[in-house]
Coordinates of C-alpha atoms and ligand atoms in Angstrom, one line a residue:
M819 CA -87.0 1.9 25.6
E820 CA -86.4 2.4 29.5
K821 CA -83.7 4.0 31.9
N822 CA -81.0 1.8 32.4
Q823 CA -82.2 -0.9 29.8
I824 CA -79.0 -2.3 28.1
I825 CA -78.8 -2.6 24.5
D826 CA -76.3 -3.1 21.6
L827 CA -75.9 0.0 19.2
E828 CA -74.6 0.5 15.7
I829 CA -73.1 4.0 16.2
T830 CA -73.3 5.5 12.6
D831 CA -72.7 10.1 13.1
L832 CA -71.7 11.7 15.4
S833 CA -74.2 15.1 16.6
Y834 CA -73.4 18.4 16.7
E835 CA -72.3 18.3 20.3
A836 CA -69.9 15.5 19.4
M837 CA -72.0 12.3 21.1
G838 CA -72.1 9.0 18.4
V839 CA -75.7 8.6 17.2
A840 CA -77.7 5.3 17.4
H841 CA -80.7 4.9 15.9
Y842 CA -82.9 2.0 17.9
E843 CA -86.4 1.2 17.6
G844 CA -87.3 4.0 15.8
M845 CA -85.6 6.3 18.3
T846 CA -82.8 8.4 18.0
V847 CA -79.9 7.5 20.6
F848 CA -77.1 9.7 21.6
V849 CA -74.5 8.0 23.2
T850 CA -71.9 10.2 24.9
S851 CA -68.1 9.3 23.5
A852 CA -69.2 6.7 21.3
I853 CA -67.5 7.2 17.0
P854 CA -69.2 6.7 14.2
G855 CA -68.8 2.5 13.0
E856 CA -68.5 1.2 16.2
I857 CA -71.0 -1.3 17.9
V858 CA -71.4 -0.6 21.7
R859 CA -73.3 -2.0 24.5
A860 CA -75.0 0.9 25.6
K861 CA -76.8 1.6 29.3
I862 CA -79.8 4.2 28.9
L863 CA -79.6 7.0 30.9
K864 CA -82.3 9.7 29.7
V865 CA -85.5 9.1 27.8
K866 CA -87.8 11.3 25.6
K867 CA -90.5 11.2 23.7
T868 CA -88.1 10.7 20.0
F869 CA -84.3 10.7 21.3
A870 CA -82.7 9.2 24.4
F871 CA -79.4 9.8 26.1
A872 CA -77.0 6.7 26.5
K873 CA -73.2 5.6 27.9
I874 CA -71.2 3.0 26.8
E875 CA -71.7 0.1 28.8
E876 CA -68.8 -2.3 26.9
L877 CA -67.2 -1.3 23.4
I878 CA -67.9 -4.1 21.1
K879 CA -66.3 -2.6 18.4
E880 CA -63.8 0.1 18.4
S881 CA -63.0 3.0 15.7
P882 CA -59.1 3.2 14.4
D883 CA -60.3 6.5 14.5
R884 CA -60.4 6.2 18.8
V885 CA -57.4 8.1 21.0
K886 CA -56.7 4.5 23.5
I887 CA -55.0 7.1 26.5
E888 CA -57.3 7.8 29.0
L889 CA -59.1 10.8 27.8
N890 CA -61.8 10.0 30.3
Q891 CA -62.2 13.0 32.5
W892 CA -61.6 15.5 29.7
V893 CA -64.4 13.6 27.6
Q894 CA -66.9 13.4 30.8
T895 CA -66.4 17.3 31.4
G896 CA -67.1 18.2 28.1
L897 CA -64.1 20.0 28.7
A898 CA -63.1 18.5 25.7
S899 CA -65.6 16.2 24.4
L900 CA -63.6 15.2 21.0
A901 CA -60.7 14.4 22.6
H902 CA -61.4 10.9 22.3
I903 CA -61.1 11.4 18.5
K904 CA -57.9 11.5 16.0
Y905 CA -57.0 15.1 15.4
N906 CA -57.5 14.9 11.6
K907 CA -61.0 12.9 12.1
Q908 CA -61.7 15.9 14.5
L909 CA -61.0 18.2 12.0
E910 CA -63.2 16.1 9.4
F911 CA -65.5 16.7 12.1
K912 CA -66.0 19.9 11.7
R913 CA -65.9 20.8 8.0
N914 CA -68.3 18.0 8.1
Q915 CA -70.6 20.0 10.4
V916 CA -71.1 22.8 7.9
V917 CA -71.2 20.6 5.3
N918 CA -74.3 19.2 6.4
L919 CA -76.0 23.0 7.3
L920 CA -75.6 23.6 3.9
K921 CA -77.3 20.8 2.6
K922 CA -80.0 21.5 4.5
A923 CA -80.0 25.1 3.5
H924 CA -79.9 23.2 -0.1
L925 CA -76.9 25.3 -0.7
D926 CA -75.2 22.0 -2.1
D927 CA -72.7 24.4 -4.5
V928 CA -71.0 26.1 -2.0
Q929 CA -67.7 25.0 -1.7
V930 CA -66.2 23.9 1.6
G931 CA -62.6 23.9 2.3
S932 CA -60.5 21.4 5.2
T933 CA -60.5 23.0 8.2
L934 CA -57.0 24.9 8.7
P935 CA -55.7 23.3 11.9
S936 CA -54.7 24.7 15.2
P937 CA -50.7 25.0 15.0
E938 CA -51.0 23.1 18.3
E939 CA -53.1 20.2 19.6
T940 CA -53.2 20.9 23.2
G941 CA -52.6 24.0 26.0
Y942 CA -53.2 26.2 23.3
R943 CA -56.0 28.0 25.1
N944 CA -54.6 31.4 26.5
K945 CA -57.1 31.7 29.4
A946 CA -58.9 29.4 31.5
Q947 CA -61.6 29.8 33.6
V948 CA -62.4 26.8 36.4
P949 CA -65.0 26.3 38.7
V950 CA -63.9 26.5 42.5
R951 CA -65.5 24.0 44.6
E952 CA -65.7 22.0 47.8
V953 CA -65.6 18.2 47.0
A954 CA -65.5 15.3 49.9
G955 CA -64.1 18.6 52.3
Q956 CA -62.0 19.6 50.3
L957 CA -61.5 23.1 48.0
E958 CA -61.1 22.1 44.5
I959 CA -60.5 23.0 41.7
G960 CA -62.1 21.0 38.2
F961 CA -64.6 20.4 35.6
F962 CA -68.2 20.2 35.8
R963 CA -69.2 16.8 34.7
R964 CA -71.5 17.4 31.2
H965 CA -75.1 18.3 32.2
S966 CA -75.0 19.0 35.4
H967 CA -72.9 21.1 38.3
D968 CA -71.0 17.7 39.4
L969 CA -67.4 18.8 40.1
V970 CA -64.8 16.6 38.5
P971 CA -61.7 17.8 40.2
L972 CA -58.7 18.1 37.6
T973 CA -55.3 20.0 37.5
N974 CA -54.6 19.1 33.6
F975 CA -56.9 20.7 31.8
L976 CA -55.7 19.6 28.8
T977 CA -56.3 22.8 26.5
T978 CA -55.1 25.4 28.1
D979 CA -51.7 26.8 28.1
P980 CA -49.3 24.3 31.2
E981 CA -48.1 27.5 32.6
I982 CA -51.4 28.2 33.1
D983 CA -52.8 25.1 34.7
R984 CA -49.1 25.3 37.0
V985 CA -50.8 28.4 38.3
L986 CA -53.9 27.3 38.6
V987 CA -52.8 24.6 41.1
A988 CA -50.6 27.0 42.9
V989 CA -53.4 29.9 43.6
R990 CA -55.4 26.1 44.7
D991 CA -53.2 25.3 47.1
I992 CA -52.9 28.8 48.3
L993 CA -56.8 28.7 49.1
R994 CA -56.6 25.8 50.5
Q995 CA -54.0 26.7 53.3
Y996 CA -55.2 30.0 54.6
R997 CA -59.2 28.1 54.4
V998 CA -60.8 30.2 52.4
P999 CA -63.8 28.3 51.6
A1000 CA -65.4 27.3 48.6
Y1001 CA -68.2 28.6 46.7
D1002 CA -71.5 26.7 47.1
E1003 CA -74.3 27.6 44.8
I1004 CA -76.7 25.6 46.6
H1005 CA -77.4 28.4 49.4
N1006 CA -75.2 30.9 47.6
Q1007 CA -72.1 31.1 49.9
G1008 CA -69.0 30.8 50.5
E1009 CA -66.1 32.6 48.8
V1010 CA -64.4 31.7 46.0
R1011 CA -66.2 30.8 43.4
Y1012 CA -64.0 30.5 40.4
L1013 CA -60.5 30.9 39.2
D1014 CA -59.6 32.7 35.7
V1015 CA -55.9 32.8 35.5
R1016 CA -54.6 34.9 31.4
R1017 CA -51.3 34.5 30.4
S1018 CA -49.9 36.3 27.2
K1019 CA -48.1 34.6 24.9
A1020 CA -46.3 37.2 24.1
T1021 CA -44.3 38.4 27.5
G1022 CA -45.3 35.4 29.4
E1023 CA -47.2 38.0 31.8
M1024 CA -49.8 36.2 33.6
M1025 CA -53.2 37.9 35.2
V1026 CA -55.0 35.9 38.2
I1027 CA -58.6 36.7 38.6
L1028 CA -61.0 35.4 41.8
V1029 CA -63.7 35.2 41.1
C1030 CA -65.7 36.2 44.3
L1031 CA -69.0 36.3 46.5
H1032 CA -67.6 38.9 48.0
K1033 CA -66.3 42.0 47.9
D1034 CA -63.1 41.3 50.5
F1035 CA -62.6 38.0 52.3
V1036 CA -60.0 37.9 55.1
Q1037 CA -57.9 35.8 54.1
L1038 CA -57.3 37.9 51.7
P1039 CA -54.1 39.8 52.1
K1040 CA -52.4 36.9 53.1
V1041 CA -53.8 34.9 50.1
A1042 CA -52.5 38.3 47.9
T1043 CA -49.4 38.2 49.4
D1044 CA -48.8 34.5 48.2
I1045 CA -50.1 34.6 44.6
K1046 CA -48.0 37.6 43.8
K1047 CA -44.6 34.7 45.0
I1048 CA -45.7 32.7 42.0
P1049 CA -43.6 33.2 39.1
D1050 CA -44.7 35.0 35.7
V1051 CA -47.6 35.7 38.1
T1052 CA -47.9 40.1 37.1
S1053 CA -51.5 41.0 38.5
L1054 CA -54.4 39.9 40.6
V1055 CA -58.5 41.0 40.6
L1056 CA -60.9 40.2 42.5
N1057 CA -64.2 40.2 40.4
Y1058 CA -67.1 40.7 42.3
N1059 CA -70.2 38.6 41.8
P1060 CA -72.9 38.6 44.3
K1061 CA -75.7 37.1 42.2
K1062 CA -77.0 33.1 42.3
T1063 CA -76.1 32.9 38.5
N1064 CA -74.2 30.6 35.8
V1065 CA -73.1 33.8 34.5
I1066 CA -68.9 33.2 35.4
L1067 CA -68.2 37.2 36.0
G1068 CA -69.6 39.8 38.0
K1069 CA -69.8 43.5 36.8
V1070 CA -66.8 45.2 39.2
D1071 CA -63.3 44.4 39.2
Y1072 CA -60.9 45.4 42.0
L1073 CA -57.2 45.8 40.9
I1074 CA -55.5 43.6 44.4
F1075 CA -51.9 44.2 42.3
G1076 CA -49.8 44.8 39.5
K1077 CA -51.1 46.2 35.9
P1078 CA -54.4 46.5 35.1
Q1079 CA -54.2 44.9 31.8
L1080 CA -52.7 42.5 30.1
T1081 CA -50.3 43.1 27.1
D1082 CA -50.2 40.9 24.1
Q1083 CA -49.4 40.8 20.6
I1084 CA -51.2 39.6 17.4
G1085 CA -48.7 39.9 14.8
D1086 CA -46.7 42.6 15.1
V1087 CA -49.7 45.0 16.6
K1088 CA -49.5 45.0 20.6
F1089 CA -53.0 45.0 22.7
R1090 CA -53.8 45.7 26.2
I1091 CA -56.3 43.8 27.4
S1092 CA -58.3 44.1 30.5
P1093 CA -60.1 41.8 31.8
E1094 CA -64.6 41.8 30.8
S1095 CA -62.9 42.2 27.6
F1096 CA -63.3 39.3 24.9
F1097 CA -59.8 38.3 23.4
Q1098 CA -59.3 35.2 21.3
I1099 CA -57.8 32.3 23.1
N1100 CA -55.9 30.4 20.1
S1101 CA -53.0 32.4 20.7
L1102 CA -50.7 31.1 18.0
Q1103 CA -54.3 30.4 15.8
T1104 CA -55.9 33.9 16.1
P1105 CA -52.9 36.0 13.6
R1106 CA -53.7 32.7 10.9
L1107 CA -57.6 33.2 11.5
Y1108 CA -56.6 36.8 11.1
D1109 CA -54.7 37.0 7.7
L1110 CA -57.1 34.3 6.0
A1111 CA -60.1 36.7 6.8
I1112 CA -58.0 39.5 5.8
K1113 CA -56.2 37.7 2.5
K1114 CA -60.2 37.3 1.6
A1115 CA -61.3 40.9 1.8
N1116 CA -58.5 41.6 -0.4
L1117 CA -58.4 45.5 1.0
Q1118 CA -57.0 48.3 -0.8
P1119 CA -55.6 51.4 0.6
E1120 CA -58.9 53.4 -0.3
D1121 CA -61.2 51.2 1.5
A1122 CA -63.8 52.4 4.3
V1123 CA -63.9 49.4 6.7
V1124 CA -66.2 48.6 9.3
D1125 CA -64.9 46.1 12.2
A1126 CA -68.2 45.0 13.9
Y1127 CA -68.1 42.8 17.1
S1128 CA -64.9 44.1 18.0
G1129 CA -63.8 43.1 21.1
I1130 CA -60.5 45.3 21.5
G1131 CA -59.8 46.3 18.2
T1132 CA -58.2 42.5 17.0
I1133 CA -58.8 42.3 13.5
G1134 CA -59.6 46.8 13.0
L1135 CA -56.6 47.3 14.2
T1136 CA -54.5 44.9 12.3
V1137 CA -55.7 45.9 8.8
A1138 CA -55.7 50.2 9.8
K1139 CA -52.3 50.8 8.6
H1140 CA -53.3 48.9 5.1
V1141 CA -56.6 51.0 5.1
R1142 CA -57.9 54.6 4.1
S1143 CA -60.0 54.0 8.2
V1144 CA -61.5 51.7 10.4
R1145 CA -64.5 52.0 12.4
G1146 CA -65.2 50.1 15.3
I1147 CA -69.1 48.6 17.1
E1148 CA -68.1 46.9 20.2
S1149 CA -71.0 46.3 22.7
V1150 CA -68.9 45.7 26.0
R1151 CA -67.4 49.6 27.1
D1152 CA -64.2 48.3 28.6
A1153 CA -63.2 46.2 25.6
V1154 CA -64.4 49.6 23.3
K1155 CA -62.0 51.3 26.0
D1156 CA -59.1 48.6 25.1
A1157 CA -59.5 49.1 21.2
N1158 CA -58.8 53.2 21.2
N1159 CA -56.3 52.9 23.5
N1160 CA -54.8 50.3 21.8
A1161 CA -54.9 52.1 18.4
K1162 CA -53.1 54.9 19.9
L1163 CA -50.6 52.6 21.6
N1164 CA -49.9 51.3 18.1
D1165 CA -49.7 54.4 16.9
I1166 CA -52.8 54.3 14.5
R1167 CA -54.8 57.6 13.6
N1168 CA -57.2 56.6 11.6
A1169 CA -59.4 53.8 14.2
K1170 CA -62.2 54.6 15.9
Y1171 CA -64.3 52.7 18.2
V1172 CA -67.8 53.3 19.8
T1173 CA -69.2 51.1 22.2
G1174 CA -73.0 49.9 21.2
K1175 CA -75.2 47.3 20.0
A1176 CA -74.2 46.8 16.2
E1177 CA -78.3 46.2 15.6
E1178 CA -78.4 49.8 16.6
I1179 CA -75.3 51.5 15.6
M1180 CA -75.5 50.5 11.8
P1181 CA -78.5 51.5 10.6
K1182 CA -78.2 54.7 12.6
W1183 CA -74.2 54.6 10.2
A1184 CA -76.5 53.5 7.1
E1185 CA -79.3 55.9 7.9
K1186 CA -76.5 59.0 7.5
G1187 CA -75.7 58.2 4.6
M1188 CA -72.1 56.0 5.0
Q1189 CA -70.8 54.3 2.6
V1190 CA -68.4 51.2 3.6
D1191 CA -66.1 49.0 1.5
I1192 CA -65.7 46.4 3.0
I1193 CA -67.5 45.2 6.1
F1194 CA -66.2 42.8 8.7
V1195 CA -68.5 41.3 11.3
D1196 CA -67.3 38.7 14.1
P1197 CA -70.7 37.7 15.9
P1198 CA -71.1 35.7 19.2
R1199 CA -73.0 32.5 19.0
K1200 CA -76.3 33.8 18.3
G1201 CA -75.3 35.5 14.9
L1202 CA -76.4 38.6 13.6
T1203 CA -79.8 40.6 13.6
P1204 CA -82.1 41.2 10.2
E1205 CA -81.7 45.3 11.2
F1206 CA -77.9 44.8 10.9
I1207 CA -77.5 42.7 7.9
E1208 CA -80.6 45.7 6.2
A1209 CA -78.4 48.3 7.7
A1210 CA -74.8 46.1 6.8
A1211 CA -75.9 46.1 2.4
K1212 CA -77.6 49.9 2.8
T1213 CA -73.8 51.0 3.5
N1214 CA -73.0 49.7 -0.1
P1215 CA -69.4 47.0 1.2
K1216 CA -67.9 45.5 -1.6
K1217 CA -67.3 42.5 0.4
I1218 CA -68.6 41.7 3.6
V1219 CA -66.3 39.1 5.4
Y1220 CA -68.2 36.9 7.8
I1221 CA -66.1 35.4 11.1
S1222 CA -68.6 32.8 12.5
C1223 CA -68.0 30.6 15.9
N1224 CA -71.5 29.0 15.1
P1225 CA -72.0 27.0 11.9
A1226 CA -76.0 27.0 12.5
T1227 CA -76.0 31.2 12.8
L1228 CA -73.8 31.6 9.5
V1229 CA -75.7 30.0 7.4
R1230 CA -78.8 31.4 8.0
D1231 CA -77.5 35.1 7.7
L1232 CA -75.3 34.3 4.6
Q1233 CA -78.9 33.7 3.2
E1234 CA -80.0 36.7 4.2
F1235 CA -77.4 38.9 3.1
Q1236 CA -78.2 36.5 -0.4
K1237 CA -81.5 37.6 -0.4
L1238 CA -80.1 41.4 -0.6
G1239 CA -77.9 40.9 -3.8
Y1240 CA -74.8 39.6 -2.0
T1241 CA -72.9 36.1 -3.6
F1242 CA -70.7 33.7 -1.3
D1243 CA -69.2 30.5 -2.9
Q1244 CA -67.1 29.3 -0.4
I1245 CA -66.6 28.9 3.3
D1246 CA -63.4 27.8 4.9
P1247 CA -63.4 25.8 8.8
V1248 CA -60.8 27.4 10.5
D1249 CA -60.0 24.9 14.0
M1250 CA -59.1 27.8 17.7
F1251 CA -60.7 25.4 19.4
P1252 CA -58.8 21.6 19.1
Q1253 CA -60.1 19.0 21.7
T1254 CA -63.9 20.6 21.8
P1255 CA -66.7 20.1 19.0
H1256 CA -66.3 24.2 18.3
V1257 CA -66.7 25.4 14.8
E1258 CA -64.7 29.2 13.2
A1259 CA -65.8 29.6 10.2
V1260 CA -64.3 32.3 7.7
T1261 CA -66.4 33.5 4.9
V1262 CA -66.7 36.5 2.2
L1263 CA -69.7 37.7 0.5
E1264 CA -69.8 39.9 -2.3
R1265 CA -71.7 42.7 -4.3
A1266 CA -73.4 40.7 -6.9
E1267 CA -72.9 43.5 -9.9
K1268 CA -76.0 45.2 -11.1
Ligands
SAH1408 N1 -63.8 40.4 16.7 C1 -63.4 40.3 17.9 C2 -64.3 39.9 19.0 C3 -64.8 38.6 18.5 S1 -65.9 37.6 19.7 C4 -61.9 39.2 18.5 O1 -61.3 38.5 16.9 O2 -61.0 39.4 19.1 C5 -67.3 38.7 19.4 C6 -67.6 40.7 20.5 O3 -68.6 40.9 20.1 C7 -67.1 40.5 21.4 O4 -66.3 41.2 22.2 C8 -68.6 41.0 22.3 O5 -68.4 41.2 23.7 C9 -68.9 41.6 21.2 N2 -70.7 41.7 20.6 C10 -71.6 40.7 21.9 N3 -73.0 40.7 21.1 C11 -72.8 42.4 20.4 C12 -73.5 43.5 20.3 N4 -75.1 43.1 19.8 N5 -73.0 44.9 19.2 C13 -71.5 44.4 19.2 N6 -70.3 44.0 19.7 C14 -71.0 43.4 20.8

C-alpha cells in the first residue's frame, strides 16, 4: 500500500475517534467520515506499518445512517466529527464504545444502559474556544483541520450556543476593524491567539476572553469600548499566554471591564465561575447527568460525602442540603475559591473544599482515619491513580459514584476497585457532547458485604 493509491474499501466499523474502519490486505485503514456498511473509493493519505489513513474520493454505497446536509467543514476540522451520522446512531456508537471495552476486559455481564440523549443536539455548548489566525491576509476565526494547525475559517460552530457564535463573529469584526494582528504560531508573534466566549444559560450574561501573546496591545482600549457595545456581553478579560505552546489559556487574567465571574445555575443552586475554573459545557444535560449520579448514590441525611475533582463544587453543592457533610478536592486554586464562595452564596454551611491533587489529599484523609459514606469522582480523561483508588477504598465508603469522560480509563479503574472489594453491574452512558465522539458515563460501585 502506498500514498495516493486509490482503492475500494468496505467499511466494517467505527474507531473511537469516529473514523470508518476497513481491512485491506492485512492492513487496517481508517477513512475519515466513512460509516459502517458503506463502500467507498478511498485515497490513501498516510501509510504506517500495520495501518493507514485515507479519505473518501467517491461514495459507492451510502449508509442510510448518513446525514445528507453539507457538513464537511465540521467533520474535517474534528470540531464535530460525528456530525455526518444520524443522532440515534451516534447514541448507539457511544454505547458500543463502552460495550466493546467491557468485552475486552472480560466483563461481559456488566449491563450498559442506552445512552441518555442530550436535550439539544446542536448549539448546546455554553463555551467556545476558537483559534484566531491570519488566512489569506485576513484575520479569521475557525477551527484547525484534523491533525494539523491549518485554520479552516468558520462562523457557525454547530455545537456552540448560536448566541456565542454571534459574539465570536462580532469580536472578529472588531479585531479586523482595528487591524489587530492575529497570532502567528510559527514565529510566536502577533497578538490574539484565541477567542474564548462563555454564556450563562440561566442569566444570558456573556464573558469574552481574549487570549493574547502580550499583556496589552495598542488597539486594546478601542477594541474594549466596541466589545462593551455588543448586546449581552457583561465582561471582558485578557488572558496572558506568552508561551510557544498548544495550551490555550495562560496563567494570568486581567479584567478589562465588567464582572470577574459569570453567574450560572444548576437546578436551584447558583454558581459563580472564574475564567480558569472548569464548568460543564452542556448546560441542559448537566442537571440530568447529576440527577442520574445522585439517584444512584441513594444519599441519606446522615451521609458524609466526598466530591473529588470537584471543579467549582457543582456536584457537592447540589447534594449538600440533603446530607450531613461535603468535603471537596480540586487542583485548580481559583475553582476551589469559587466552590467555597458558591457554598456561601447558596447559604450552604456543611461543605468545604480544599486545593490539592486528589491522589495526594485522599491518602492523607484516609491516613487520618476519615470515614466516608459516599464518594463522587469526576476525573479528567486520564482517570484515577492507584494511590487515589487505594485511599478511597480505605475510607470505607458504601458507594463510589464514578462520572467518567473516558470509558477506557473508567473500565481500567473499575477493575482496580473490584480488587478492593467493590462491585458494579451497570454503566450508563450520557451524551454530553452530541456530534462529537466523546463519551460520558456514570457507574456506581458498591462495597461488597463482608
Ligand atoms: N465535578 C466537576 C468538575 C469535573 S472536571 C463538574 O462536574 O463540573 C474535572 C476537574 O478535575 C477539573 O476541575 C480539574 O481542574 C480537576 N482536576 C484535574 N486533575 C486533578 C487532580 N489530580 N486532583 C484534583 N482535581 C483535579
